[in-house]
XYZ file of C-alpha atoms in Angstrom:
773
model
C 0.065 0.028 -0.217
C 2.867 2.332 0.144
C 2.698 2.898 -3.779
C -0.745 3.714 -3.145
C -0.185 6.080 -0.286
C 2.591 8.036 -2.405
C 0.414 8.330 -5.211
C -2.309 9.749 -2.829
C 0.157 12.322 -1.576
C 1.269 13.628 -5.129
C -2.537 13.843 -6.421
C -4.366 14.901 -3.076
C -5.456 18.194 -4.583
C -7.272 16.204 -7.465
C -8.825 13.878 -5.088
C -10.601 16.623 -3.778
C -12.098 17.733 -6.870
C -12.850 14.087 -7.586
C -14.875 13.753 -4.342
C -16.894 16.671 -5.594
C -17.664 15.648 -9.065
C -18.511 11.798 -7.803
C -21.095 13.131 -5.190
C -22.685 15.434 -7.614
C -23.176 12.731 -9.933
C -24.579 10.227 -7.220
C -26.947 13.235 -6.321
C -28.562 12.764 -9.874
C -29.527 9.238 -8.749
C -31.908 10.949 -6.133
C -33.625 13.274 -8.648
C -33.563 11.193 -11.944
C -36.659 9.269 -12.433
C -36.648 5.683 -11.223
C -35.428 2.925 -13.602
C -37.002 -0.016 -11.751
C -40.286 -0.737 -10.811
C -41.187 -0.452 -6.996
C -38.849 -3.331 -5.207
C -41.941 -5.363 -3.969
C -43.566 -5.480 -7.402
C -40.432 -7.986 -8.505
C -41.752 -10.862 -5.953
C -44.484 -12.565 -5.521
C -46.448 -11.328 -2.414
C -47.488 -14.231 0.073
C -50.894 -14.563 -1.226
C -49.970 -13.962 -4.912
C -51.500 -16.428 -7.439
C -49.464 -17.195 -10.459
C -51.195 -16.179 -13.783
C -53.311 -18.988 -15.027
C -51.328 -21.788 -16.631
C -52.438 -24.190 -19.627
C -54.123 -26.106 -17.114
C -55.965 -23.301 -15.220
C -57.547 -21.321 -18.170
C -60.869 -21.379 -16.467
C -61.095 -18.499 -14.082
C -64.504 -17.646 -12.205
C -66.136 -16.486 -9.133
C -66.134 -19.951 -7.902
C -62.351 -20.016 -7.888
C -61.784 -18.542 -4.313
C -57.870 -18.714 -4.687
C -58.062 -16.162 -7.842
C -59.637 -13.434 -5.529
C -57.841 -9.994 -5.077
C -59.220 -9.579 -1.394
C -61.592 -11.377 0.940
C -63.850 -9.106 2.725
C -64.959 -10.564 6.116
C -68.133 -9.356 8.194
C -69.221 -10.459 11.660
C -71.972 -10.203 13.078
C -73.911 -11.050 16.487
C -76.517 -13.402 14.923
C -75.765 -13.967 10.959
C -79.004 -15.318 10.103
C -81.540 -12.684 10.712
C -83.428 -10.226 8.640
C -81.418 -7.603 10.253
C -77.665 -8.967 9.731
C -78.300 -9.944 6.187
C -79.721 -6.658 5.202
C -76.647 -4.940 6.779
C -74.660 -7.249 4.574
C -76.466 -6.461 1.408
C -76.312 -2.826 2.014
C -72.417 -3.446 2.448
C -71.996 -5.336 -0.782
C -73.831 -3.231 -2.570
C -71.664 -0.039 -1.394
C -68.730 -1.835 -2.019
C -69.703 -2.855 -5.436
C -70.502 0.929 -6.202
C -66.635 1.670 -6.109
C -65.137 1.896 -9.425
C -61.957 -0.118 -8.236
C -64.282 -2.952 -7.397
C -65.517 -5.562 -10.317
C -67.555 -7.891 -7.953
C -68.277 -9.074 -4.817
C -69.174 -12.892 -4.314
C -71.167 -14.108 -1.656
C -73.915 -16.580 -0.223
C -76.554 -14.836 -1.791
C -75.019 -15.414 -5.146
C -74.467 -19.300 -4.642
C -76.649 -21.247 -6.838
C -78.897 -23.680 -5.393
C -78.219 -27.164 -6.498
C -81.239 -29.128 -7.296
C -82.259 -31.941 -9.914
C -84.411 -29.636 -11.783
C -81.507 -27.730 -12.817
C -82.917 -24.327 -11.217
C -80.515 -21.812 -9.573
C -82.756 -20.000 -6.984
C -80.773 -17.869 -4.450
C -80.354 -19.801 -1.072
C -80.783 -16.707 1.005
C -84.230 -15.454 1.624
C -85.672 -11.904 0.497
C -85.596 -9.224 3.301
C -89.194 -9.404 3.722
C -88.880 -13.362 4.816
C -89.776 -14.405 8.429
C -87.095 -14.888 11.184
C -87.651 -18.494 10.794
C -87.212 -18.514 7.095
C -83.392 -17.210 7.978
C -82.960 -19.764 10.187
C -83.734 -22.755 7.876
C -81.690 -20.715 5.403
C -78.869 -20.476 7.677
C -78.765 -24.567 8.293
C -79.116 -25.155 4.398
C -76.313 -23.102 3.604
C -74.133 -24.629 6.282
C -74.893 -27.757 4.436
C -74.050 -26.538 1.146
C -70.717 -27.448 -0.398
C -70.121 -23.980 -1.718
C -71.664 -21.562 0.319
C -70.499 -23.618 3.759
C -66.897 -22.327 2.420
C -67.816 -18.857 3.023
C -69.629 -19.168 6.445
C -67.504 -19.201 9.756
C -67.237 -22.191 11.881
C -69.315 -20.329 14.393
C -71.747 -19.164 12.157
C -71.333 -15.377 12.753
C -69.210 -14.518 10.092
C -69.143 -14.126 6.280
C -65.732 -14.706 3.843
C -66.749 -12.687 0.261
C -64.168 -12.837 -2.193
C -63.671 -9.579 -4.102
C -62.457 -8.814 -7.468
C -60.969 -5.753 -8.346
C -61.324 -3.740 -11.743
C -57.593 -2.992 -11.954
C -57.701 -0.527 -14.766
C -59.606 2.039 -12.661
C -57.626 1.614 -9.693
C -56.167 4.944 -8.730
C -53.962 4.130 -5.658
C -53.296 1.543 -3.167
C -55.780 3.013 -0.827
C -58.585 2.182 -3.120
C -57.462 -1.352 -2.496
C -58.237 -1.470 1.115
C -59.341 1.947 3.331
C -61.913 2.724 0.513
C -63.394 -0.894 0.607
C -63.695 -0.966 4.362
C -64.944 2.768 4.632
C -67.578 2.092 2.482
C -68.580 -1.494 3.841
C -68.617 -0.182 7.557
C -70.686 3.011 6.789
C -73.286 1.088 4.925
C -73.414 -1.942 6.940
C -74.363 0.169 10.349
C -73.979 -1.316 13.581
C -75.153 -4.362 12.961
C -71.761 -5.509 11.442
C -69.562 -5.653 14.668
C -66.466 -6.355 12.647
C -65.573 -5.460 9.166
C -62.149 -6.624 7.695
C -60.474 -7.126 4.357
C -57.440 -9.221 3.583
C -55.967 -11.347 0.634
C -53.227 -10.801 -1.709
C -53.989 -6.762 -2.653
C -54.818 -5.553 0.737
C -51.769 -7.387 2.215
C -49.430 -6.452 -0.645
C -50.540 -2.484 0.324
C -49.904 -2.774 3.835
C -46.595 -4.652 3.134
C -45.655 -1.863 0.587
C -46.476 0.843 3.101
C -44.252 -0.779 6.121
C -41.507 -1.016 3.538
C -41.659 2.568 2.321
C -41.926 3.494 5.980
C -38.969 1.566 7.091
C -36.644 2.618 3.843
C -37.086 6.177 4.971
C -36.791 5.283 8.872
C -33.853 3.279 8.817
C -32.008 5.425 6.427
C -32.553 8.421 8.883
C -31.536 6.216 11.695
C -28.471 5.044 9.586
C -27.102 8.741 9.338
C -28.312 9.518 12.927
C -26.594 6.527 14.624
C -23.463 7.224 12.781
C -23.187 10.809 14.059
C -23.983 9.740 17.976
C -21.476 6.857 17.839
C -18.884 9.349 16.313
C -19.519 11.679 19.040
C -18.927 9.020 21.595
C -16.178 7.288 20.375
C -14.165 10.671 19.551
C -13.955 13.514 21.808
C -13.018 16.076 18.859
C -15.305 18.030 16.827
C -13.120 17.681 13.851
C -12.571 13.686 14.312
C -16.474 13.341 15.036
C -17.369 15.105 11.594
C -14.765 13.321 9.647
C -15.685 9.937 10.617
C -19.667 11.019 10.437
C -18.889 12.546 6.910
C -16.924 9.582 5.701
C -20.050 7.065 6.607
C -22.636 9.440 5.493
C -20.903 9.968 2.274
C -20.545 6.239 1.691
C -24.464 5.827 2.196
C -25.201 8.846 -0.038
C -22.710 7.558 -3.044
C -24.153 3.881 -2.824
C -27.847 4.825 -2.935
C -27.338 7.375 -5.525
C -25.469 5.313 -7.946
C -27.483 2.062 -7.431
C -31.072 4.175 -8.353
C -28.575 6.089 -11.236
C -27.725 2.840 -12.524
C -30.928 1.032 -12.506
C -29.762 -1.623 -10.303
C -32.683 -3.994 -9.285
C -34.167 -2.999 -5.974
C -34.930 -5.398 -3.375
C -37.289 -4.907 -0.603
C -34.714 -6.443 2.280
C -31.764 -4.522 0.570
C -33.312 -1.182 0.739
C -34.038 -1.385 4.306
C -31.095 -3.027 5.320
C -28.237 -1.484 3.250
C -28.000 2.044 4.464
C -27.839 0.925 7.939
C -25.161 -1.773 7.162
C -23.255 0.708 4.921
C -23.450 3.272 7.476
C -22.232 0.824 10.239
C -19.356 -0.779 7.770
C -18.293 3.037 6.617
C -18.315 3.974 10.098
C -15.954 1.088 11.338
C -13.469 1.303 8.068
C -13.363 5.495 9.297
C -12.500 4.713 12.924
C -9.615 2.546 11.771
C -8.086 5.037 9.693
C -8.828 7.987 12.002
C -7.203 6.142 14.652
C -4.198 5.711 13.127
C -4.446 9.348 11.668
C -4.658 10.479 15.462
C -1.960 8.636 16.655
C 0.334 9.827 14.199
C -0.616 13.314 14.491
C -0.152 12.869 18.436
C 3.173 11.624 17.586
C 4.166 14.698 15.608
C 3.461 13.810 12.039
C 2.178 16.705 9.601
C -1.430 16.035 8.473
C -0.100 14.735 4.977
C 2.176 12.222 6.587
C -0.718 11.307 9.182
C -2.879 10.747 6.192
C -0.421 8.695 3.972
C 0.503 6.427 7.403
C -2.984 5.746 7.790
C -3.255 4.530 4.127
C -0.151 2.732 4.158
C -0.687 0.802 7.443
C -4.654 0.407 7.377
C -5.335 0.750 3.803
C -4.918 -3.062 2.824
C -6.907 -4.257 5.829
C -10.119 -1.987 4.862
C -9.765 -2.889 1.065
C -9.827 -6.681 2.261
C -12.577 -6.178 4.482
C -14.542 -4.803 1.848
C -13.296 -7.366 -0.462
C -14.153 -10.343 1.179
C -17.666 -8.851 2.032
C -18.303 -8.007 -1.151
C -17.335 -11.904 -2.021
C -20.124 -13.045 0.561
C -22.543 -10.748 -1.055
C -21.366 -12.030 -4.481
C -21.837 -15.999 -3.733
C -25.703 -15.056 -3.617
C -25.309 -14.515 -7.345
C -25.381 -18.342 -7.656
C -28.684 -18.730 -5.773
C -31.649 -19.694 -7.854
C -34.047 -17.090 -6.022
C -34.138 -13.706 -7.923
C -35.111 -12.295 -4.402
C -31.339 -13.769 -3.233
C -29.780 -12.726 -6.302
C -31.015 -9.392 -6.155
C -30.085 -8.501 -2.344
C -26.598 -9.850 -3.198
C -25.852 -8.199 -6.253
C -27.187 -4.464 -4.823
C -25.371 -5.114 -1.369
C -21.915 -6.016 -3.104
C -22.106 -2.798 -5.447
C -22.763 -0.932 -2.379
C -19.985 -2.241 -0.373
C -17.420 -1.416 -3.064
C -18.838 2.353 -3.507
C -19.031 2.654 0.302
C -15.154 1.432 0.794
C -14.415 3.896 -2.276
C -16.025 6.775 -0.382
C -14.943 6.395 2.772
C -11.080 5.399 1.974
C -10.802 8.504 -0.243
C -12.774 10.911 2.243
C -11.070 10.471 5.493
C -7.334 10.737 4.200
C -8.073 13.658 2.120
C -9.862 15.555 4.519
C -6.971 14.656 7.129
C -4.141 15.660 4.750
C -6.204 19.257 4.646
C -6.203 22.051 7.206
C -8.597 20.034 8.876
C -5.884 17.720 9.571
C -4.560 19.880 12.225
C -7.428 19.392 14.580
C -8.208 15.762 14.289
C -6.177 14.650 17.128
C -7.734 17.068 20.002
C -8.924 15.060 22.502
C -7.085 12.002 21.677
C -6.188 11.688 25.284
C -9.715 11.120 26.119
C -10.717 8.866 23.096
C -12.944 6.259 24.085
C -11.290 3.879 21.527
C -8.069 3.944 23.313
C -9.609 3.556 26.582
C -9.462 -0.075 28.261
C -6.671 -1.383 26.380
C -5.171 -2.346 29.748
C -8.215 -4.275 31.247
C -8.228 -6.333 28.016
C -4.472 -7.088 27.834
C -5.063 -9.726 30.396
C -7.201 -11.684 28.387
C -4.466 -12.466 25.491
C -1.978 -13.138 28.121
C -4.305 -15.670 29.327
C -5.111 -17.052 26.069
C -1.413 -17.613 25.023
C -0.513 -19.484 28.099
C -3.388 -21.778 27.907
C -3.242 -21.770 24.050
C -3.527 -25.780 23.615
C -6.634 -25.696 25.837
C -8.147 -22.826 24.096
C -7.437 -23.905 20.636
C -9.057 -27.633 21.340
C -12.069 -26.184 23.272
C -12.626 -23.541 20.082
C -12.374 -26.231 17.563
C -14.528 -28.618 19.604
C -17.133 -26.064 20.016
C -17.086 -25.042 16.364
C -17.496 -28.644 15.256
C -20.245 -29.042 17.564
C -22.364 -26.005 16.653
C -21.658 -26.827 12.960
C -23.444 -30.328 13.877
C -26.377 -28.176 14.926
C -26.672 -25.625 12.761
C -27.171 -28.664 9.759
C -30.370 -29.412 11.120
C -31.900 -26.285 10.403
C -35.109 -26.356 8.172
C -36.219 -23.857 5.779
C -39.678 -22.296 6.180
C -42.021 -19.686 4.970
C -44.656 -17.793 6.801
C -46.747 -14.959 5.562
C -46.370 -13.368 8.794
C -42.586 -12.923 8.496
C -43.253 -10.491 5.521
C -46.167 -8.522 7.385
C -46.502 -6.004 10.172
C -48.464 -7.754 12.798
C -50.245 -4.627 13.771
C -51.856 -4.173 10.064
C -55.452 -4.698 9.495
C -54.861 -7.045 6.724
C -52.749 -9.150 8.668
C -55.086 -9.483 11.826
C -57.882 -10.532 9.238
C -55.735 -13.009 7.961
C -55.512 -14.537 11.240
C -59.192 -14.226 11.808
C -59.752 -16.081 8.712
C -57.331 -18.987 9.529
C -59.282 -19.491 12.854
C -62.713 -18.969 11.437
C -62.453 -20.379 7.691
C -59.509 -22.617 7.694
C -57.371 -20.190 6.130
C -57.270 -18.306 2.956
C -54.142 -19.830 1.214
C -55.429 -22.631 -1.503
C -53.699 -25.740 -2.620
C -55.546 -28.169 -5.366
C -55.464 -31.602 -6.493
C -55.767 -31.847 -10.276
C -57.096 -35.297 -11.358
C -56.645 -36.189 -14.933
C -58.547 -39.225 -16.291
C -57.291 -41.687 -19.320
C -58.508 -41.358 -22.665
C -61.569 -43.407 -23.653
C -63.129 -42.537 -20.459
C -66.276 -40.787 -20.707
C -66.478 -37.345 -18.853
C -69.685 -38.611 -16.657
C -68.060 -42.173 -16.157
C -68.507 -42.964 -12.456
C -65.023 -43.900 -12.027
C -63.787 -40.411 -12.054
C -66.275 -39.159 -8.962
C -64.641 -42.274 -7.314
C -60.990 -41.259 -7.701
C -62.132 -37.623 -6.800
C -63.932 -39.340 -3.929
C -60.681 -40.943 -2.545
C -58.750 -37.851 -2.956
C -61.287 -36.306 -0.473
C -60.836 -38.863 1.983
C -57.019 -38.554 1.798
C -57.230 -34.984 2.229
C -59.584 -35.282 5.233
C -56.911 -37.417 6.853
C -54.379 -34.424 7.000
C -55.199 -32.189 10.186
C -53.473 -29.452 8.594
C -55.578 -29.123 5.558
C -59.630 -28.322 5.646
C -62.496 -28.107 3.718
C -62.044 -29.774 0.169
C -64.242 -28.585 -2.346
C -64.955 -30.629 -5.606
C -67.191 -31.550 -8.127
C -68.078 -34.694 -6.221
C -69.001 -32.922 -2.998
C -71.204 -30.697 -4.867
C -73.071 -33.393 -6.348
C -73.285 -35.125 -3.102
C -75.632 -32.420 -1.602
C -78.197 -33.651 -4.130
C -81.010 -35.707 -3.028
C -80.245 -39.392 -3.146
C -77.437 -41.709 -1.867
C -74.106 -39.829 -1.852
C -72.146 -43.284 -2.470
C -74.129 -43.943 -5.288
C -71.750 -42.751 -7.980
C -73.749 -43.768 -10.914
C -76.750 -41.637 -10.125
C -74.631 -38.541 -9.033
C -72.592 -38.582 -12.281
C -75.807 -38.346 -14.287
C -76.630 -34.968 -12.477
C -73.470 -33.330 -13.907
C -75.179 -31.610 -16.662
C -77.661 -30.147 -14.087
C -75.036 -27.935 -12.601
C -74.577 -24.436 -13.389
C -72.202 -24.343 -15.985
C -69.665 -21.896 -14.705
C -69.343 -23.911 -11.301
C -69.136 -27.205 -13.240
C -66.552 -25.777 -15.855
C -64.010 -24.886 -13.201
C -64.272 -28.016 -11.083
C -64.452 -30.422 -13.847
C -63.304 -29.766 -17.500
C -64.356 -32.391 -19.865
C -62.089 -31.143 -22.822
C -58.936 -31.146 -20.720
C -60.145 -34.466 -18.858
C -59.458 -32.958 -15.517
C -61.139 -32.779 -12.247
C -60.072 -30.349 -9.561
C -60.162 -30.684 -5.613
C -59.635 -27.400 -3.966
C -57.943 -27.389 -0.263
C -57.661 -24.986 2.352
C -54.706 -24.422 4.430
C -53.776 -22.093 7.177
C -50.468 -20.057 7.732
C -48.631 -22.693 9.784
C -45.563 -22.477 7.763
C -44.586 -24.315 4.834
C -41.950 -26.480 6.939
C -45.345 -27.869 8.861
C -46.983 -28.404 5.508
C -44.390 -30.218 3.490
C -44.604 -33.645 5.289
C -48.371 -33.200 4.417
C -47.486 -32.651 0.744
C -45.291 -35.421 0.818
C -47.592 -37.648 2.213
C -50.136 -36.810 -0.466
C -48.083 -37.321 -3.002
C -46.960 -40.696 -2.321
C -50.689 -41.676 -1.587
C -51.619 -40.383 -5.003
C -48.874 -42.683 -6.550
C -50.196 -45.449 -4.904
C -53.484 -44.970 -6.153
C -52.548 -45.742 -9.605
C -53.100 -49.320 -8.724
C -56.755 -48.854 -7.716
C -57.385 -46.147 -10.634
C -55.314 -47.311 -13.342
C -54.600 -44.237 -16.021
C -55.574 -41.831 -13.890
C -52.926 -38.884 -13.104
C -52.784 -36.764 -9.848
C -51.056 -33.593 -9.685
C -50.675 -31.531 -6.254
C -50.292 -27.766 -7.379
C -50.825 -24.376 -5.907
C -48.500 -21.782 -4.572
C -47.653 -23.183 -1.093
C -46.824 -26.546 -2.895
C -44.310 -24.674 -5.164
C -43.180 -22.881 -2.229
C -42.261 -26.094 -0.404
C -40.449 -27.510 -3.331
C -38.511 -23.947 -3.733
C -37.459 -23.751 -0.205
C -35.187 -26.757 -0.171
C -33.365 -24.978 -3.008
C -32.747 -22.206 -0.215
C -30.764 -24.518 1.746
C -28.472 -25.691 -0.944
C -27.880 -22.246 -2.315
C -27.204 -21.092 1.520
C -24.597 -24.076 1.658
C -23.444 -23.426 -1.913
C -23.121 -19.835 -1.449
C -21.372 -19.782 2.270
C -19.130 -22.911 0.970
C -18.001 -20.597 -2.247
C -17.664 -17.599 -0.268
C -15.844 -19.154 2.409
C -13.412 -20.894 0.223
C -12.530 -17.960 -1.826
C -12.278 -15.878 1.153
C -9.585 -18.066 2.666
C -7.819 -18.280 -0.752
C -7.504 -14.602 -0.738
C -6.100 -14.483 2.745
C -3.728 -17.013 1.950
C -2.577 -15.238 -1.096
C -2.339 -11.735 0.340
C -0.701 -12.859 3.655
C 1.688 -15.165 1.578
C 0.976 -18.087 4.160
C -1.308 -21.097 3.812
C -1.037 -21.131 7.690
C -2.823 -17.724 7.712
C -5.848 -18.987 5.711
C -6.436 -22.375 7.536
C -6.193 -20.839 10.955
C -8.539 -18.320 10.046
C -11.342 -21.131 9.467
C -12.178 -21.290 12.924
C -12.635 -17.909 14.002
C -14.626 -16.920 10.821
C -16.860 -20.134 10.885
C -17.655 -19.868 14.856
C -19.569 -16.925 14.877
C -21.952 -18.502 11.481
C -22.440 -21.909 13.143
C -22.931 -20.095 16.711
C -26.014 -18.120 14.897
C -27.371 -21.095 13.279
C -27.559 -23.125 16.737
C -29.263 -20.159 18.273
C -31.921 -20.383 15.482
C -32.182 -23.989 16.283
C -32.691 -23.615 19.949
C -35.244 -20.678 19.522
C -37.037 -22.580 16.884
C -36.689 -20.020 14.007
C -36.443 -21.342 10.557
C -34.426 -20.608 7.583
C -36.186 -18.342 5.503
C -35.160 -15.819 2.764
C -34.123 -13.133 5.223
C -31.940 -15.891 7.032
C -30.238 -16.858 4.144
C -29.346 -13.118 3.258
C -28.246 -12.385 6.886
C -25.779 -15.528 6.877
C -23.733 -14.137 4.193
C -24.119 -10.524 5.261
C -22.391 -12.087 8.731
C -19.712 -14.093 6.925
C -18.324 -11.133 5.263
C -18.351 -8.936 8.393
C -17.141 -11.572 10.656
C -14.089 -11.946 8.387
C -13.259 -8.238 8.993
C -12.243 -8.286 12.509
C -9.965 -11.364 11.427
C -8.316 -9.181 8.662
C -7.677 -6.432 10.915
C -6.130 -8.471 13.938
C -4.159 -10.466 11.015
C -2.975 -7.479 9.642
C -1.691 -5.957 13.017
C -0.248 -9.182 13.948
C 1.846 -9.405 10.786
C 3.216 -5.692 10.998
C 3.962 -6.473 14.852
C 5.732 -9.998 13.803
C 8.065 -8.121 11.570
C 9.626 -5.947 14.432
C 11.228 -8.770 15.952
C 9.955 -12.269 14.932
C 8.540 -13.037 18.306
C 5.004 -14.429 17.913
C 3.706 -14.303 21.462
C 5.087 -10.672 21.712
C 3.668 -9.674 18.357
C 0.509 -11.267 19.492
C 0.196 -9.131 22.717
C 0.911 -6.080 20.971
C -1.568 -6.874 18.042
C -4.366 -7.310 20.905
C -3.184 -4.055 22.423
C -3.273 -2.336 19.090
C -6.511 -3.270 17.876
C -8.456 -5.121 20.467
C -10.447 -2.340 21.834
C -11.102 -0.862 18.327
C -12.155 -4.383 17.540
C -14.991 -4.260 20.515
C -15.758 -0.694 19.517
C -16.531 -1.608 16.102
C -18.670 -4.469 17.280
C -20.736 -2.402 19.192
C -20.866 0.038 16.560
C -22.457 -2.638 14.003
C -24.412 -4.177 16.523
C -26.087 -0.832 17.607
C -26.776 -0.186 13.697
C -28.232 -3.582 12.939
C -29.985 -3.373 16.439
C -32.106 -0.506 15.412
C -33.632 -2.588 12.984
C -35.207 -4.890 15.816
C -37.695 -1.769 15.948
C -38.910 -2.729 12.817
C -42.627 -3.748 12.542
C -41.908 -6.587 9.916
C -40.688 -9.822 11.842
C -38.388 -10.648 8.485
C -36.311 -7.609 8.914
C -36.260 -8.165 12.947
C -35.083 -11.980 12.442
C -32.184 -10.352 10.217
C -31.289 -7.641 12.663
C -30.992 -10.313 15.533
C -28.978 -12.956 13.583
C -26.681 -9.868 12.628
C -26.138 -8.800 15.974
C -25.598 -12.671 16.817
C -23.189 -13.019 14.454
C -21.035 -9.969 14.944
C -20.891 -10.362 18.787
C -19.658 -13.958 18.474
C -16.916 -12.788 15.549
C -15.222 -10.356 18.155
C -15.124 -13.427 20.642
C -13.575 -15.736 17.907
C -10.949 -13.216 16.880
C -10.073 -12.067 20.229
C -10.113 -15.322 22.153
C -9.957 -18.125 19.324
C -7.577 -16.473 17.103
C -4.546 -15.508 19.140
C -4.606 -18.987 20.989
C -4.776 -20.819 17.256
C -1.719 -18.607 16.212
C 0.310 -19.153 18.955
C -0.518 -22.930 18.638
C 0.283 -23.240 15.077
C 2.224 -20.532 13.741
C 5.903 -20.911 13.953
C 7.209 -19.461 17.353
C 9.692 -17.329 16.225
C 10.957 -16.094 12.436
C 14.185 -14.936 11.153
C 15.373 -11.815 9.953
C 14.936 -12.539 6.071
C 11.187 -13.642 7.325
C 10.608 -10.412 8.981
C 12.019 -8.374 6.016
C 9.254 -10.034 3.918
C 6.538 -9.372 6.234
C 7.307 -5.719 6.459
C 7.756 -5.083 2.626
C 4.262 -4.060 0.929
C 2.242 -6.790 -0.466
C 3.097 -7.325 -3.909
C 6.728 -6.371 -3.410
C 8.039 -9.263 -1.581
C 8.935 -12.521 -3.186
C 6.583 -15.492 -3.111
C 8.627 -18.026 -1.611
C 7.179 -19.892 1.132
C 10.559 -20.375 2.896
C 10.577 -17.890 5.350
C 13.740 -19.116 7.351
C 11.568 -20.454 10.080
C 13.781 -20.860 13.384
C 11.258 -22.570 15.102
C 8.627 -25.232 14.462
C 5.050 -24.734 15.352
C 4.291 -25.148 18.962
């Protein structure tokens, strides 16, 4: 880095103009029109249904899973003239809105009878109370209407289809509908709620936008507060805070200007993460500047020394962090890929901003004041208290090393037991109206998530053949054996409600033509030789439902013997998520494995020592598996946020290792004494590592205030890993170096260590005097 430092001294005036020009260009990103869509619009939201496939072209009001929203109304007694009249008023008011195309409810369910008539099942408003009670009993037994009535008989579930061409804003999807229904329904409706894919998306988007602004402001504010706490001089505080703020400003500006695809998690996490990473790099640089200024160097000399001594470590920390994010580009999930891409770009931009801004400012007239308050620095305090730790670690190096390796291996074994999961609640604010309505729908209606079984009968079999209904009946029986699934709905269940013996499939098959065409077409498509069984499930999590799906698919395969020629397929978004979730674990292992291997190779090459690369495995792996074991102990599953958090943590965990190793090798070059070099390196960077850990934990800890559980989980994982990393680097790493690094090195090896990287030979013969301890 001496060459870079000398180049900086010669071009420092041009560097100032470059900083100004780049800042102006980055500012264009904030005012230029967005080149990408809203981040949430790139991904499926929890209840989002895929566009119709070749086997799902018939979409109707009877396809509950295709609804944009579900309007839920609760009454004291649903089947009374007053309650039904209130519901009718609410439905009319909602349908009068420009943004609503239709509302489907029990009053529009056709009666099923052998005469093919389709009379309404709900009595007119002037009917007697007894007529409404009888209608209620009849509706509960109706296969389709029963899907829309709560278990306690007090609430209705009404699918809503929006007119998206006339949808002006997000409020039209939620607030306008709720206001219209509540006002028209009056006091007879004790509760009016709205959930489903559109309301949930609107609430998620609102929380996302709110958190993006909030945590970007928190990132800036926290950088200022922590700078003031660590450094007692106004100039030093301004330099560190300005560097962190500039890194965030550049990164967000260029990401927007370049049109890098946005990511919901990254847009919330990245401002805080970059502010904290920029602050830690700024702290390391400024500490060195202040030391040299206190020792009598001029501002230019102090800035040059900071680049020469700390610049490489800062570059390596940014490189390894970026490698961690870059490994996510190999994931198959667009969400994970976009997170890795945008964060990788942000890390490099922030590094450039911080490592240019701090030395440049310190080389100007401001550098004459940055050392004020140096003797009262919090960063320099407490070294004496920590020095006893390294003495104990070095004396007990074999015991500490063995224990560190054993604990890391044990935690690794526990971490491998983590299971992937996906729940809607992790991406939604728990206090939102739509999420509370979702929980209500889970309790009272069996959920508003849908899976389906698609049954295809063989060629040559007539559509009204009783064997088709027999296969559908067997599918329903298998579904009813699963307690986590409820309310199967099929053509057979509708035919079974007609007069006659429900087990007489021949008679039921003859009634197929009497069902309403639209109703029959969705569940029974003679042209495609397909029958559908629709099934509900609650938000118990994909991990809980995956064994259910696997059992069903196994039993469907076994049904081939009983129903030759029939093909059964389980489908629906929860099923697809279940299949894709295990790819998350594969992606995580592949990403972490690739990133770890690359980082270890980089460390080995840069430090010219295979020992260094191998020794760093334990302190870098320990924080990751510690967090993995903590997730397992608390019952927290792996989800998208967890996968991204692990990679963030890998990059950050390596940072402390790099700073300690860099200082250790500088001290080792002085006299070749490993133990003495360890003590001096510990005193030189130990307190700074603790302080940067506090900085990072404080920064990520602010995200624990988020109202989105997935973001809180990300923050908790980050804090846990960062805290464990400093333990690994200040306890395990010194012990491992004391054990496995050659005890003393000769003068030639010391000269090689002292030479700048890239200016010394690659020869591994370092004139080793003593063998490893």
